[in-house]
Amino acid sequence: MPTETLTGAAALVRCLELEGVEFVFGHPGGATLPIYDALYHSKKLHHVLVRHEQAGAHMAEGYARATGKVGVCMATSGPGATNLVTGIADAYMDSTPMVAITGNVAQAMIGTDAFQEADIVSITMPITKHNWLVTDAKELPRIMKEAFHLARSGRPGPVLVDIPKDVQNTLIDFQYPKEVSGTRYRALPKPTSKQFQDAASLMRSASRPVLYLGGGIHSAGAYDEVLDLVETTGAPVVTTVHGKGALPESHRQSLAMFGMHGAKFANYTVQNSDLLVAVGARFDDRVTGRLADFAPNAKIVHLDIDPAEISKNVAANVSIIGDVKETVPELVTAYKRAVEKYGKTDLSAWWKQVDNWREMFPLRYRQEGDKILPQYVVDLLHKKTKGEAIVATGVGEHQMFAAQYYRTSKPRQFITSGGLGTMGFCLPAAIGAQFGKPDALVIGIDGDGSFQMTLQDLATASKAKLPIKIFIVNNLYLGMVRQWQELFFEERYSQVLLGDCPDFVKLAEAYGCLGLRAQTPEELPGIIDRALAHKDGPVIVDVRVKEDECCYPIVRPGGALDDMLGGE
Amino acid sequence: MAATTHTISLFVENTPGVLVRIAGLFVRRGFNIESIAAGPTEHPEFTRITIVVRLESKPVEQVLKQVQKLLPVLSARELQAQDRVDRELMLVRAHLPPGGIDEAHSVVRRYNARILDISNASFLVEATATPEELDTLVALLNTFGIQEMCRTGRVSLERRPQANA
C-alpha cells in the first residue's frame, strides 16, 4: 500500500477508520483541536459529542459490551482526560475492551504545569492494560495498532493513548502495520492434555458438582461451547452478575445468580458442592463471601484466559489457562472420554437436594398495597419485553433487583458495572449499546441516585433521537447504603435521603425527552406500555417505589456465603 | 503464614517509565519491595531488574504472574538461593576509629573493601559483597560511628543458564 503524508492527527483518524471503528464518544478541547479538525473530514467515523467525558467512557463500554467490539472514547488534556478516569477504571475491572484517546499539551510544555496539563499516563497506569505517551509521530500507527490489539486480545481491557499537540501536528509518511510485532505479544503456553484429563476425572467422579460461569464467556463468545458443557455434565449452573446470559436463565439447569445478593438456593448449592468448575470467572469477593469458608468441601477446576487469576483468591486443584472458546470443548471431549471409560456419577440425589432448596427458598416478593415494589417493576419489565431487551443498570439496590428478576437468555443482554460498581453507568451505557445495536430494544433500570451522576448526557440521547427507555426505580434514597445502615448501623440513616428532587418528568422534558411517571401499581403496566411504544427518542420513567424495600437475600458482611439475611 | 523474602529477576524493555510501572504494581498489590536494582544488559534494548520482595501471605507465584501482565516485562523469575549469586555495592563514610587510619585499613582489608577517601576525622569505604556480608561490615563500622551510607540493593544472576530464559 503506498504511503501518504499525513499529520499525526489525520493519521490517528485513519488508524481508527482502518480498525473498523464506527463510533468515537468524545468531547473536544484545546489539546485536541488538530484531531477534531482531521475528524471534520472523516466520512467513516461517527463522532458522538458527549456532555461529560465520563459518560463518553461509559458509552464506549456500553457499546463494547453490547457488540463485543472495542469501544473508543476521546477527551482533551487535563480535566478532559481526568474525567475519563472513572470509566477507564470501570472497564479495567470488568475487562471491557476500550481505547481511550487523550490529547496533551505540546511536548515542550510537558512537566511545566502548563494550562490543562495532566499526567494522564501516570494517573491511568494502574487502571489500564498498558498506556502510551506518543513522543514521536512516526510511532503513532504502530502504537494504535498495538492499542487495539491489546484492548481486544487475551483478557480484554482498556488502554490509553496520550498524544501531545505537537505530535498531532507533525507530518509523517503514514502506513498502517499489518500486525503487531515484537516479543511482548507472545501467545500463552497451551494447556497439556493431562490438565484436561485431571479436570475431567474430577468432574466425572464428583457427586455434587457445580458449574460457575462468569463474564469471560461473553468475552470469548463461547455460548455454544458452554451449553454443551452444561448439558453434557448435567450439573447445576450458577453465574456471576456478568455471567448472566452465558447460559439462558430459563435453562432447567440454571440456578441464575449467586453471591451477595444471589438466591439462597444458589448459594447453598455452591457452599455444599464437592466440585466447582469456574469458567471465565475470578472468585470475586461479592460471590465468595468469607474466603476461609467458601465452598469448604469443593475441589476447584478453574478455566480462565488470565494466568494471574488462577489461585489469586481461591486455590485451584486443576487450572486450564486459555481462551474458553477453545478450552471448554476440549474439556468436554476429555470428560466424555472419562465417562466412557469409568462411567458417570449419578447426580439425581444432588439434584433432589438442589431442587428442594429451589422450592424452599425461591426469590419472591409480594406486590400488594399502594406502593410499587422495585421487584415488581423489574418483573413487569421482563414480562413486557419478553425478557429480550438489552438491559443497562446503574449501581445499587435497583441493580441487584434487576439482576435477580430480569432473567436473560441471550448473549450480551445484561450490561452493568460489576467490579467497580459505578453509579451513573446506566444512561451512557444504554446510549452506547443503542448506537451499537440500533435495532435492539434497549432499556435502562436505574436508581434515582445513580441517574443523577451522568444525567447531562440525556442531551446526547435526545439529539440522536435514541429510543432508549430509562426506568428510574425512584425510592428517594441511596437505597443500598440505606439498606446497610438499616441492617448493620442500627438505622442511623446518615446522608442517604436524596428526597423528591429533581422532578424527573420535567427534567426529561427539559432535555427534549418524553417524561412519564408511575406512582401506583395499577398505573404501572400502562405507563410501561407507553414507554415501550415511544419510538421518537428517549423516554424517562420516574417510577415511585416503596422507600424502604431492602434487597434480600444478602450475605452478611464478612460472613460466609451461606450466612444470609432474608430470602425465606 | 510467616513473611517470606524472595529474589525476583525481571527482564524488561528499556523504555521510559518501566521502573515506575513495576514499582506501582508492587505497591498497589501489597508486595513489599525491600530493594530494587535496575541496569543495562547484554542487549541494549533490555534492562534487568533485581527485586527483593517481602511477602506476608501471598505466594510468590502470584507476584510473578501479575508482573508478567505488564507489557514491557518479557520474563519474571524467582531466583532460588542455591541457584544464584548475589552481590551488592555499598559506600560508607564513617568516623575514624580510635586507632586512626591504620585500624581503619585493617578492618577494611578483612572485608575485601577499599578506602576511597580519608580526612582527619572520617574515611570513605567501598565494599562489594553479598548483602549479608555487607550487613556485618555495617554493624562493625557502626561501632566507629557511620556518618552516611548508601547501598545499591541486591543484584543477582543465576549460576547456570535456565532452559527458558
XYZ file of C-alpha atoms in Angstrom:
733
model
C 0.000 0.000 0.000
C 1.551 3.365 -0.959
C 2.224 5.710 1.913
C 0.537 9.065 2.263
C 1.835 12.111 4.065
C -0.461 12.932 6.944
C -0.329 14.917 10.134
C -0.356 12.910 13.328
C -3.978 13.959 13.813
C -5.027 12.802 10.375
C -3.037 9.634 10.880
C -4.942 8.955 14.094
C -8.248 9.329 12.289
C -7.019 7.000 9.554
C -5.945 4.416 12.140
C -9.411 4.456 13.693
C -11.018 4.031 10.297
C -8.719 1.128 9.448
C -9.560 -0.538 12.752
C -13.220 -0.518 11.748
C -14.231 1.919 14.460
C -17.835 3.029 13.996
C -18.283 5.457 16.877
C -15.981 7.747 18.816
C -17.562 9.050 22.007
C -15.733 12.278 22.665
C -15.561 15.865 23.709
C -13.140 18.337 22.074
C -10.748 20.763 23.695
C -7.698 22.877 23.105
C -5.265 19.993 23.107
C -7.265 18.020 20.561
C -8.082 20.777 18.067
C -5.876 19.212 15.367
C -7.614 15.847 15.851
C -11.055 17.386 15.623
C -10.018 19.263 12.503
C -8.987 15.974 10.943
C -12.255 14.367 12.122
C -14.200 17.048 10.312
C -13.388 15.334 7.009
C -13.889 11.735 8.070
C -16.769 10.057 6.336
C -16.343 6.714 8.022
C -16.228 7.659 11.680
C -19.306 8.771 13.539
C -18.272 11.044 16.403
C -20.801 11.297 19.203
C -20.484 14.578 21.057
C -20.962 13.857 24.750
C -21.699 16.298 27.567
C -19.211 14.814 30.044
C -16.209 12.680 29.248
C -17.128 10.145 31.946
C -20.346 9.492 30.062
C -18.281 9.135 26.905
C -16.197 6.420 28.515
C -19.308 4.577 29.758
C -20.826 4.883 26.284
C -17.733 3.234 24.875
C -18.233 0.492 27.484
C -21.918 0.035 26.697
C -21.080 -0.176 23.010
C -18.322 -2.720 23.658
C -20.441 -4.873 25.958
C -23.378 -4.924 23.548
C -21.376 -5.619 20.395
C -18.175 -7.312 21.527
C -16.160 -4.699 19.643
C -13.633 -2.235 21.040
C -15.262 0.946 22.428
C -13.482 4.224 21.690
C -13.669 7.426 23.721
C -11.759 10.656 23.344
C -11.003 13.640 25.530
C -8.768 16.651 25.598
C -5.920 17.152 28.045
C -6.149 17.998 31.724
C -9.695 17.828 33.059
C -10.985 16.124 29.921
C -8.545 13.299 30.447
C -9.118 13.046 34.169
C -12.877 12.907 33.566
C -12.279 9.649 31.719
C -10.627 8.004 34.717
C -13.757 6.519 36.302
C -14.860 4.994 33.012
C -11.411 3.567 32.330
C -11.224 2.099 35.835
C -14.663 0.588 35.263
C -13.562 -1.028 32.010
C -10.458 -2.339 33.747
C -12.419 -4.043 36.492
C -14.932 -5.585 34.091
C -12.428 -6.486 31.337
C -14.176 -4.383 28.710
C -12.200 -3.672 25.512
C -11.688 0.092 25.248
C -9.279 2.509 23.593
C -9.219 5.906 25.313
C -7.507 8.684 23.364
C -6.403 11.898 25.017
C -4.699 14.993 23.738
C -1.912 16.527 25.778
C -0.036 19.803 25.732
C 2.939 20.080 23.381
C 5.979 18.077 24.492
C 7.992 21.224 25.231
C 5.339 22.124 27.812
C 5.019 18.707 29.456
C 6.172 18.781 33.057
C 5.808 22.577 33.378
C 2.304 22.594 34.907
C 1.002 24.016 31.659
C -2.634 25.020 31.108
C -4.853 21.934 31.092
C -1.905 19.657 31.557
C -2.318 16.370 33.420
C -0.016 13.358 33.575
C -2.785 11.051 32.455
C -0.354 8.245 31.668
C 0.784 8.093 35.291
C -2.758 8.544 36.558
C -4.111 5.654 34.481
C -1.175 3.251 34.816
C -2.924 1.169 37.493
C -6.191 1.004 35.543
C -5.097 0.180 32.023
C -3.608 -2.936 30.453
C -0.980 -0.542 29.112
C -0.806 3.089 28.043
C 1.359 5.198 25.801
C 2.577 8.779 25.579
C 3.334 9.263 21.884
C 6.598 11.193 21.684
C 7.396 10.557 18.021
C 4.604 10.959 15.482
C 6.155 8.217 13.336
C 5.345 5.779 16.135
C 1.643 6.617 16.170
C 0.430 3.987 13.656
C 2.360 1.220 15.421
C 1.057 2.363 18.791
C -2.562 2.497 17.609
C -2.225 -0.985 16.131
C -0.886 -2.267 19.447
C -3.538 -0.368 21.392
C -6.420 -2.008 19.583
C -4.750 -5.404 19.670
C -4.144 -5.199 23.380
C -7.648 -3.911 24.130
C -9.332 -6.847 22.468
C -6.894 -9.726 22.905
C -6.382 -12.101 25.791
C -8.328 -10.785 28.733
C -9.845 -7.633 27.174
C -9.413 -4.303 28.875
C -8.854 -0.577 28.477
C -5.770 1.084 27.051
C -4.965 4.768 26.763
C -3.028 6.662 24.115
C -1.924 10.179 25.051
C -0.975 12.370 22.092
C 0.788 15.699 22.628
C -0.388 18.539 20.425
C 2.898 18.913 18.559
C 2.766 15.220 17.640
C -0.741 15.778 16.267
C 0.684 18.492 14.011
C 3.773 16.621 12.820
C 3.775 15.224 9.293
C 4.538 11.543 8.816
C 4.589 9.043 5.982
C 1.562 7.033 7.032
C 1.457 3.289 6.730
C -0.637 1.083 8.958
C 1.153 -2.046 10.186
C -0.393 -5.338 9.148
C 0.179 -6.921 12.516
C 1.676 -6.227 15.902
C 5.266 -7.252 16.173
C 7.641 -7.947 18.938
C 8.253 -10.426 21.662
C 5.818 -8.829 24.088
C 2.752 -10.099 22.263
C 3.559 -13.682 22.972
C 0.949 -16.394 22.954
C 0.130 -18.234 26.137
C 1.542 -21.732 26.523
C -1.124 -24.281 25.633
C -2.557 -26.411 28.433
C -1.462 -30.034 28.417
C -3.785 -32.942 27.773
C -3.062 -34.096 31.307
C -4.696 -30.958 32.677
C -7.856 -31.701 30.721
C -7.758 -35.308 31.874
C -7.297 -34.317 35.502
C -10.183 -31.879 35.275
C -12.374 -34.415 33.508
C -11.558 -37.017 36.107
C -12.624 -34.705 38.927
C -15.783 -33.761 37.072
C -16.754 -37.311 36.290
C -16.352 -38.514 39.827
C -17.915 -35.561 41.634
C -21.253 -36.268 43.237
C -22.129 -32.627 43.933
C -20.624 -30.649 41.048
C -21.485 -27.032 40.210
C -20.607 -25.028 37.112
C -19.710 -21.402 37.968
C -19.946 -19.155 34.910
C -18.556 -15.633 34.641
C -18.141 -12.723 32.250
C -15.239 -14.346 30.426
C -17.757 -16.411 28.497
C -19.108 -13.250 26.869
C -15.597 -12.051 26.045
C -14.915 -15.385 24.386
C -18.320 -15.702 22.736
C -18.303 -19.284 23.992
C -22.060 -19.755 24.330
C -22.481 -22.933 22.291
C -19.423 -24.453 23.909
C -20.677 -23.700 27.408
C -24.148 -25.016 26.620
C -22.531 -28.255 25.526
C -20.555 -28.414 28.780
C -23.679 -27.743 30.822
C -25.803 -30.358 29.128
C -23.083 -32.978 28.881
C -22.290 -32.808 32.578
C -25.863 -32.265 33.731
C -24.584 -30.202 36.648
C -26.333 -27.254 38.330
C -25.142 -23.901 36.985
C -24.647 -20.624 38.864
C -23.484 -17.351 37.375
C -21.968 -14.095 38.461
C -23.719 -10.830 37.606
C -21.602 -10.684 34.455
C -22.203 -14.326 33.725
C -25.923 -13.675 33.289
C -26.893 -14.843 29.838
C -23.818 -17.041 29.428
C -26.425 -19.752 29.752
C -30.091 -18.864 29.188
C -31.531 -18.388 32.649
C -34.600 -20.296 31.552
C -32.483 -23.442 31.148
C -33.604 -26.073 33.608
C -30.058 -26.426 34.971
C -29.668 -22.716 35.626
C -29.775 -21.526 39.232
C -29.040 -17.998 37.950
C -27.010 -15.576 40.032
C -25.273 -16.483 43.260
C -23.241 -14.333 45.639
C -24.007 -11.433 47.947
C -27.492 -10.928 46.526
C -27.858 -14.233 44.793
C -30.738 -16.556 45.512
C -30.438 -18.533 48.716
C -30.715 -21.843 46.891
C -27.860 -20.850 44.567
C -25.600 -20.015 47.500
C -26.466 -23.226 49.375
C -25.726 -25.202 46.241
C -22.270 -23.660 45.885
C -21.425 -23.970 49.561
C -22.389 -27.660 49.586
C -20.679 -28.637 46.367
C -17.765 -31.054 46.169
C -16.518 -29.661 42.852
C -16.673 -26.161 41.378
C -15.821 -25.701 37.723
C -15.192 -21.978 37.228
C -15.348 -20.799 33.627
C -14.293 -17.238 32.815
C -14.747 -16.022 36.387
C -12.426 -14.677 39.057
C -13.774 -15.608 42.517
C -14.614 -12.021 43.362
C -15.492 -11.244 46.978
C -19.113 -10.478 46.033
C -19.594 -14.133 45.145
C -17.300 -15.926 47.573
C -18.268 -14.372 50.875
C -15.638 -15.028 53.554
C -12.902 -16.804 51.644
C -11.894 -19.084 54.507
C -15.391 -20.586 54.462
C -16.034 -20.596 50.744
C -17.270 -23.954 49.380
C -15.352 -25.783 52.124
C -15.609 -29.248 50.608
C -15.234 -28.368 46.969
C -12.306 -29.084 44.721
C -11.755 -26.325 42.197
C -11.261 -26.563 38.450
C -10.524 -23.104 37.034
C -10.712 -22.238 33.337
C -9.582 -18.704 32.508
C -7.508 -16.776 29.997
C -5.637 -14.781 32.643
C -2.984 -16.844 34.439
C -2.823 -14.317 37.275
C -6.413 -15.067 38.292
C -5.635 -18.744 38.891
C -5.254 -19.261 42.618
C -5.285 -15.497 43.267
C -8.213 -15.721 45.684
C -9.075 -19.411 45.745
C -6.518 -22.171 45.179
C -7.290 -24.287 42.122
C -6.802 -28.048 42.078
C -6.676 -28.050 38.300
C -6.238 -24.939 36.199
C -6.635 -24.640 32.460
C -5.318 -21.393 31.033
C -6.607 -20.345 27.661
C -9.492 -18.923 25.676
C -12.571 -20.723 26.985
C -13.927 -20.939 23.456
C -11.107 -23.425 22.835
C -10.582 -24.961 26.251
C -14.227 -25.738 27.030
C -14.761 -28.032 24.009
C -11.525 -29.826 24.785
C -12.681 -30.273 28.364
C -16.000 -31.677 27.156
C -14.151 -34.146 24.950
C -11.929 -35.239 27.828
C -14.983 -35.531 30.066
C -16.854 -37.699 27.574
C -13.827 -39.936 27.250
C -13.535 -40.267 31.015
C -17.226 -41.093 31.320
C -16.935 -43.703 28.598
C -14.073 -45.364 30.423
C -15.153 -45.089 34.025
C -18.839 -44.258 33.973
C -20.709 -41.204 35.152
C -21.586 -40.438 38.743
C -25.310 -40.303 39.310
C -26.349 -36.753 40.155
C -30.005 -37.425 40.934
C -29.531 -37.255 44.698
C -27.701 -33.921 44.306
C -30.408 -32.539 42.055
C -33.047 -33.666 44.522
C -31.281 -31.576 47.169
C -30.837 -28.605 44.840
C -34.452 -28.708 43.690
C -35.507 -28.937 47.305
C -33.618 -25.734 48.100
C -35.079 -24.121 44.987
C -38.551 -24.904 46.230
C -37.929 -23.812 49.791
C -36.075 -20.556 49.070
C -37.233 -19.043 45.802
C -36.701 -15.369 45.104
C -40.044 -13.838 45.832
C -41.872 -10.653 46.594
C -45.487 -9.780 47.196
C -46.866 -6.794 45.340
C -49.740 -5.640 47.496
C -50.816 -2.298 48.832
C -50.486 1.049 47.150
C -46.697 1.294 46.900
C -44.922 -0.166 43.902
C -42.243 -2.677 44.834
C -38.945 -2.407 42.916
C -39.028 -6.166 42.276
C -42.413 -5.738 40.641
C -41.030 -3.072 38.314
C -38.308 -5.376 37.074
C -40.590 -8.384 36.867
C -43.161 -6.443 34.858
C -40.478 -5.031 32.563
C -39.258 -8.551 31.998
C -42.729 -9.721 31.038
C -43.452 -6.778 28.771
C -40.127 -7.030 26.950
C -40.354 -10.847 26.801
C -37.002 -10.933 28.564
C -35.335 -9.962 25.303
C -34.309 -6.359 25.850
C -30.762 -5.196 26.319
C -30.755 -4.049 29.933
C -28.324 -1.484 31.297
C -28.322 -0.705 35.005
C -26.894 1.731 37.484
C -25.458 0.550 40.768
C -27.273 -0.193 43.971
C -30.431 -1.937 45.114
C -32.135 -1.456 41.767
C -29.173 -3.143 40.099
C -29.469 -6.188 42.304
C -33.233 -6.375 41.787
C -32.606 -6.138 38.045
C -30.046 -8.939 38.247
C -32.403 -11.090 40.301
C -35.607 -10.567 38.353
C -34.642 -9.751 34.776
C -33.797 -13.232 33.633
C -31.816 -13.114 30.412
C -31.497 -15.714 27.739
C -29.358 -14.186 25.033
C -25.706 -13.127 24.906
C -24.658 -9.626 25.856
C -28.017 -8.616 27.266
C -27.196 -7.504 30.782
C -24.870 -4.502 30.832
C -23.899 -3.497 34.320
C -20.953 -2.147 36.277
C -19.877 -5.137 38.309
C -16.295 -4.853 39.522
C -16.087 -1.113 40.098
C -19.806 -0.592 40.780
C -20.049 2.836 39.181
C -23.190 4.839 39.818
C -24.105 6.737 36.674
C -23.287 3.800 34.408
C -26.830 3.154 33.203
C -27.735 6.054 30.925
C -24.458 6.317 28.994
C -24.113 2.536 28.759
C -27.635 2.355 27.336
C -26.701 5.061 24.833
C -23.573 3.206 23.762
C -25.489 -0.063 23.494
C -28.190 1.543 21.350
C -25.619 3.044 18.992
C -24.033 -0.375 18.694
C -27.322 -2.220 18.267
C -29.622 0.296 16.571
C -32.415 -2.216 16.020
C -32.448 -3.635 19.520
C -34.772 -2.666 22.335
C -32.546 -1.044 24.939
C -33.872 -0.291 28.387
C -32.198 1.071 31.481
C -33.074 0.135 35.027
C -31.566 2.934 37.040
C -31.653 4.376 40.525
C -32.541 7.943 41.402
C -29.091 8.430 42.894
C -27.232 6.737 40.059
C -29.192 8.579 37.370
C -28.152 11.972 38.668
C -24.467 11.214 38.272
C -24.498 11.302 34.459
C -27.878 12.768 33.531
C -26.370 15.568 31.465
C -25.956 13.097 28.622
C -29.720 12.916 28.190
C -28.811 15.638 25.701
C -26.695 13.166 23.717
C -29.522 10.619 23.605
C -32.075 13.277 22.793
C -30.107 14.859 19.952
C -29.592 11.440 18.391
C -33.249 10.517 18.987
C -32.185 7.219 20.517
C -35.268 5.227 21.500
C -33.834 4.160 24.862
C -36.203 3.753 27.791
C -34.772 4.531 31.217
C -36.835 3.378 34.178
C -35.757 5.181 37.315
C -36.537 2.979 40.320
C -37.108 6.002 42.487
C -37.192 5.397 46.223
C -35.912 8.895 47.032
C -32.931 7.309 48.774
C -29.458 5.987 48.095
C -31.080 2.617 48.538
C -28.186 0.234 49.020
C -26.382 2.445 51.511
C -29.681 2.981 53.309
C -30.167 -0.774 53.471
C -26.748 -1.292 55.070
C -27.475 1.459 57.560
C -30.788 -0.200 58.396
C -29.323 -3.674 58.801
C -25.854 -3.013 60.193
C -25.779 0.515 61.588
C -28.914 0.364 63.730
C -30.926 2.545 61.340
C -28.596 5.525 61.612
C -29.509 6.923 58.190
C -26.564 9.164 57.550
C -26.724 11.188 54.353
C -28.832 8.847 52.255
C -32.049 10.823 51.768
C -31.963 12.293 48.274
C -35.541 13.459 48.520
C -38.051 14.333 45.889
C -35.717 16.316 43.664
C -35.425 16.793 40.750
C -38.783 16.344 39.063
C -37.572 13.694 36.625
C -40.501 14.230 34.270
C -39.786 17.958 33.936
C -36.089 17.162 33.637
C -36.760 14.724 30.806
C -38.853 17.327 29.022
C -36.154 19.941 29.524
C -33.878 17.597 27.582
C -36.443 17.039 24.839
C -37.303 13.553 26.004
C -40.639 12.001 26.882
C -41.106 12.029 30.642
C -43.552 9.693 32.382
C -44.347 8.955 35.979
C -45.910 5.928 37.667
C -46.912 6.111 41.295
C -49.290 3.208 41.817
C -49.129 -0.468 40.940
C -52.320 -0.053 38.906
C -50.931 2.559 36.563
C -47.502 0.956 36.111
C -48.350 -1.533 33.306
C -49.932 1.170 31.170
C -47.010 3.543 31.704
C -44.559 0.838 30.708
C -46.591 0.171 27.566
C -46.472 3.853 26.665
C -42.733 3.969 27.253
C -42.038 0.880 25.171
C -44.213 2.175 22.336
C -42.390 5.504 22.088
C -40.030 5.473 19.128
C -39.143 9.118 18.601
C -36.435 9.426 21.196
C -35.570 8.701 24.801
C -38.170 8.050 27.459
C -37.515 8.627 31.129
C -39.951 6.971 33.502
C -39.988 8.095 37.117
C -41.254 5.003 38.928
C -42.048 5.821 42.546
C -41.361 2.745 44.645
C -41.594 1.797 48.284
C -38.861 3.753 50.013
C -37.532 1.229 52.463
C -37.628 -2.015 50.491
C -34.441 -3.977 51.082
C -32.787 -6.375 48.676
C -32.796 -9.931 50.007
C -31.161 -12.274 50.442
C -27.967 -10.523 51.488
C -24.840 -12.278 52.638
C -23.847 -10.798 55.983
C -20.758 -8.568 55.516
C -17.687 -10.589 56.409
C -19.883 -13.656 56.504
C -19.712 -16.955 54.695
C -21.712 -17.343 51.504
C -24.427 -19.359 53.238
C -24.792 -16.868 56.077
C -27.622 -14.846 54.611
C -30.245 -12.479 55.905
C -33.692 -12.771 54.432
C -34.615 -14.852 51.432
C -37.053 -17.128 53.213
C 1.976 -17.975 57.207
C 5.190 -16.185 58.206
C 6.621 -13.449 55.985
C 8.997 -14.694 53.312
C 11.633 -12.951 51.224
C 12.155 -13.717 47.560
C 14.607 -12.556 44.912
C 12.949 -11.881 41.600
C 14.776 -11.210 38.375
C 12.903 -9.309 35.673
C 13.958 -8.927 32.067
C 12.193 -5.831 30.734
C 12.140 -3.431 27.820
C 14.413 -0.461 28.268
C 11.748 2.200 27.703
C 10.866 5.271 29.771
C 8.726 4.620 32.806
C 9.213 0.866 33.052
C 10.501 1.059 36.608
C 7.516 3.207 37.575
C 5.079 0.667 36.147
C 6.685 -2.189 38.022
C 7.063 -0.355 41.315
C 3.473 0.882 41.059
C 2.214 -2.662 40.573
C 4.112 -3.912 43.610
C 2.812 -1.115 45.818
C -0.835 -1.465 44.896
C -0.848 -5.224 45.214
C 0.875 -5.076 48.586
C 4.135 -6.748 47.507
C 6.711 -5.023 49.726
C 9.899 -4.062 47.934
C 12.961 -4.419 50.150
C 15.381 -3.464 47.388
C 15.228 -2.790 43.671
C 18.194 -2.505 41.328
C 17.967 -1.912 37.587
C 20.658 -1.742 34.956
C 21.515 -2.394 31.296
C 22.143 -5.896 29.992
C 23.948 -7.624 27.160
C 21.065 -6.408 24.919
C 20.843 -2.601 24.771
C 17.053 -2.587 24.380
C 16.556 -4.566 27.578
C 17.102 -3.946 31.259
C 17.472 -6.425 34.077
C 15.832 -5.599 37.369
C 16.524 -7.454 40.595
C 13.825 -7.043 43.216
C 13.890 -8.417 46.715
C 10.284 -8.686 47.798
C 8.859 -9.444 51.231
C 5.525 -11.238 51.200
C 3.235 -11.579 54.200
C 0.793 -14.160 52.940
C 0.753 -14.273 49.150
C 2.664 -16.934 47.245
C 5.489 -15.614 45.091
C 3.815 -17.143 42.012
C 1.111 -14.504 42.264
C 3.776 -11.758 42.124
C 5.398 -13.312 39.071
C 2.074 -13.730 37.262
C 0.915 -10.184 37.985
C 4.181 -8.610 36.897
C 4.190 -10.635 33.686
C 0.919 -8.992 32.696
C 2.815 -5.723 32.272
C 3.580 -5.232 28.604
C 7.253 -4.216 28.940
C 8.064 -7.247 31.103
C 9.418 -10.068 28.987
C 10.196 -12.503 31.746
C 9.940 -12.726 35.500
C 11.575 -15.466 37.533
C 12.269 -16.205 41.109
C 15.929 -16.958 41.692
C 16.382 -19.594 44.367
C 19.223 -19.103 46.836
C 21.136 -22.182 45.754
C 20.915 -21.273 42.055
C 22.055 -17.690 42.230
C 24.969 -15.415 43.074
C 24.150 -12.213 44.968
C 26.183 -9.056 45.192
C 25.604 -5.568 46.439
C 27.747 -2.439 46.411
C 27.973 -0.090 49.335
C 29.629 3.261 50.030
C 30.030 4.271 53.683
C 31.567 7.281 55.336
C 32.455 6.505 58.935
C 34.282 8.242 61.780
C 37.928 7.216 62.123
C 38.276 4.623 64.878
C 40.450 5.283 67.969
C 43.357 3.530 66.266
C 43.224 6.017 63.405
C 43.700 5.179 59.746
C 45.761 2.066 60.439
C 42.916 0.467 62.353
C 40.515 1.520 59.613
C 42.720 -0.141 56.994
C 42.959 -3.425 58.876
C 39.186 -3.634 59.351
C 38.560 -2.839 55.738
C 41.119 -5.365 54.496
C 39.331 -8.182 56.323
C 36.178 -7.456 54.265
C 37.987 -7.059 50.973
C 36.760 -3.472 50.907
C 38.636 -0.368 49.784
C 39.166 3.041 51.316
C 38.400 5.678 48.713
C 38.920 8.828 50.756
C 40.377 9.882 54.095
C 40.030 13.081 56.066
C 41.326 13.895 59.524
C 38.059 12.678 61.124
C 36.431 10.244 58.697
C 37.095 7.717 55.970
C 35.046 6.561 52.987
C 34.785 2.854 52.269
C 33.639 0.980 49.186
C 32.591 -2.650 49.610
C 31.141 -5.213 47.229
C 29.907 -8.473 48.731
C 26.748 -10.423 49.444
C 24.110 -8.346 51.197
C 24.582 -10.410 54.353
C 28.338 -9.741 54.430
C 27.676 -6.034 53.925
C 25.274 -6.145 56.878
C 28.120 -7.452 59.034
C 30.521 -4.742 57.838
C 27.890 -2.091 58.530
C 27.485 -3.398 62.084
C 31.215 -3.154 62.601
C 31.519 0.350 61.117
C 28.603 1.351 63.327
C 30.840 0.876 66.333
C 33.045 3.645 64.891
C 30.017 5.726 64.005
C 28.576 5.982 60.496
C 28.060 9.461 59.069
C 26.332 8.498 55.823
C 25.926 5.441 53.640
C 24.217 4.235 50.547
C 23.592 0.751 49.192
C 22.569 -0.310 45.726
C 20.353 -3.184 46.731
C 20.908 -6.755 45.690
C 21.722 -7.766 42.155
C 21.525 -11.451 41.334
C 22.368 -13.707 38.464
C 21.843 -17.408 38.059
C 24.934 -19.601 38.066
C 23.695 -21.624 35.098
C 21.517 -20.512 32.165
C 17.903 -21.604 32.563
C 16.092 -23.714 29.951
C 13.633 -20.948 29.023
C 15.380 -17.677 29.899
